[in-house]
C-alpha cells in the first residue's frame, strides 16, 4: 500500500509540474494581445480624426468657391502664366471677373481642431438694439445654407450671436434686459433663417456671446454695426447623435 501511495504522489507531482510548465508562457500571450489591442485603438482613433478633419476642410473649400475671401479679393492677375508666356495686361483683364467678385459677400474661414469658424466681415446682420436680421444678413445666411445643406447629417452648426459694446437701454417694450439676452435672440433669429432654408433644427445650436470683444474701445457707429454679427461654428456630427446620417443616405 505504501508503495502504491508513493507512486500516486509521484504521478500527482509530475502532473502539477507539467501543468506549471505549460502556463509559463501565458504572460507573453497576454502581453501580445494587449499590444495588438492598443495598436488597433490608435489606428482607429487617428483614422476617425482624419475623417472628421477632412469633412470641415471640404466644406471650407466649398465656401471659398461660393464666397469671396480676402485672399481672392487681393489677388491680382499676373502678366505671365506658369510657362512664362505673355498674358493680357491688368487693364485688359476681363471685367466680368471683377463684377462677379463684387457681387459675392466676403467670408473668413478658420479651422481650429476639427471645427470650422465662419465669419462674414463687412456684413451688418442687425440694426442697433434689434434682433431682426437685416436684408443683407438674411441673404448671406441663405447663401451659406445652400452650401451647408450638402453636408446635412454630417455636420452640426453652432450659431453665435453678438452685440456691439453699447449698453442696452431699459425700455418697457423690449424683450431683453442686457446684451447677453439680445445676443441670444439674435442667434435664434439666425437659426430661424437657416431653418427656413431647410437646414434641420436638430443640427443647429444656439450661442449668445454678448458683446464683441474687439469693439471694446470703439464708438464709431459705422464700425459698430459690423460688431452686431453672427459667427458660425461647424463641427462634425457624432454617429450616435440625433440627425446623423451616413453619406450614402444623403
PDB file of C-alpha atoms in Angstrom, residues 29-43:
ATOM      1  CA  UNK A  29       0.452  35.822 -24.992  1.00  0.00           C
ATOM      2  CA  UNK A  30      -1.483  38.286 -22.801  1.00  0.00           C
ATOM      3  CA  UNK A  31       1.130  40.991 -23.375  1.00  0.00           C
ATOM      4  CA  UNK A  32       0.978  40.423 -27.133  1.00  0.00           C
ATOM      5  CA  UNK A  33      -2.818  40.676 -27.098  1.00  0.00           C
ATOM      6  CA  UNK A  34      -2.633  43.946 -25.178  1.00  0.00           C
ATOM      7  CA  UNK A  35      -0.165  45.464 -27.653  1.00  0.00           C
ATOM      8  CA  UNK A  36      -2.355  44.368 -30.568  1.00  0.00           C
ATOM      9  CA  UNK A  37      -5.420  45.986 -28.987  1.00  0.00           C
ATOM     10  CA  UNK A  38      -3.521  49.223 -28.327  1.00  0.00           C
ATOM     11  CA  UNK A  39      -2.275  49.404 -31.908  1.00  0.00           C
ATOM     12  CA  UNK A  40      -5.796  48.756 -33.200  1.00  0.00           C
ATOM     13  CA  UNK A  41      -7.161  51.522 -30.968  1.00  0.00           C
ATOM     14  CA  UNK A  42      -4.658  54.118 -32.172  1.00  0.00           C
ATOM     15  CA  UNK A  43      -5.175  53.191 -35.824  1.00  0.00           C
TER      16      UNK A  43
END
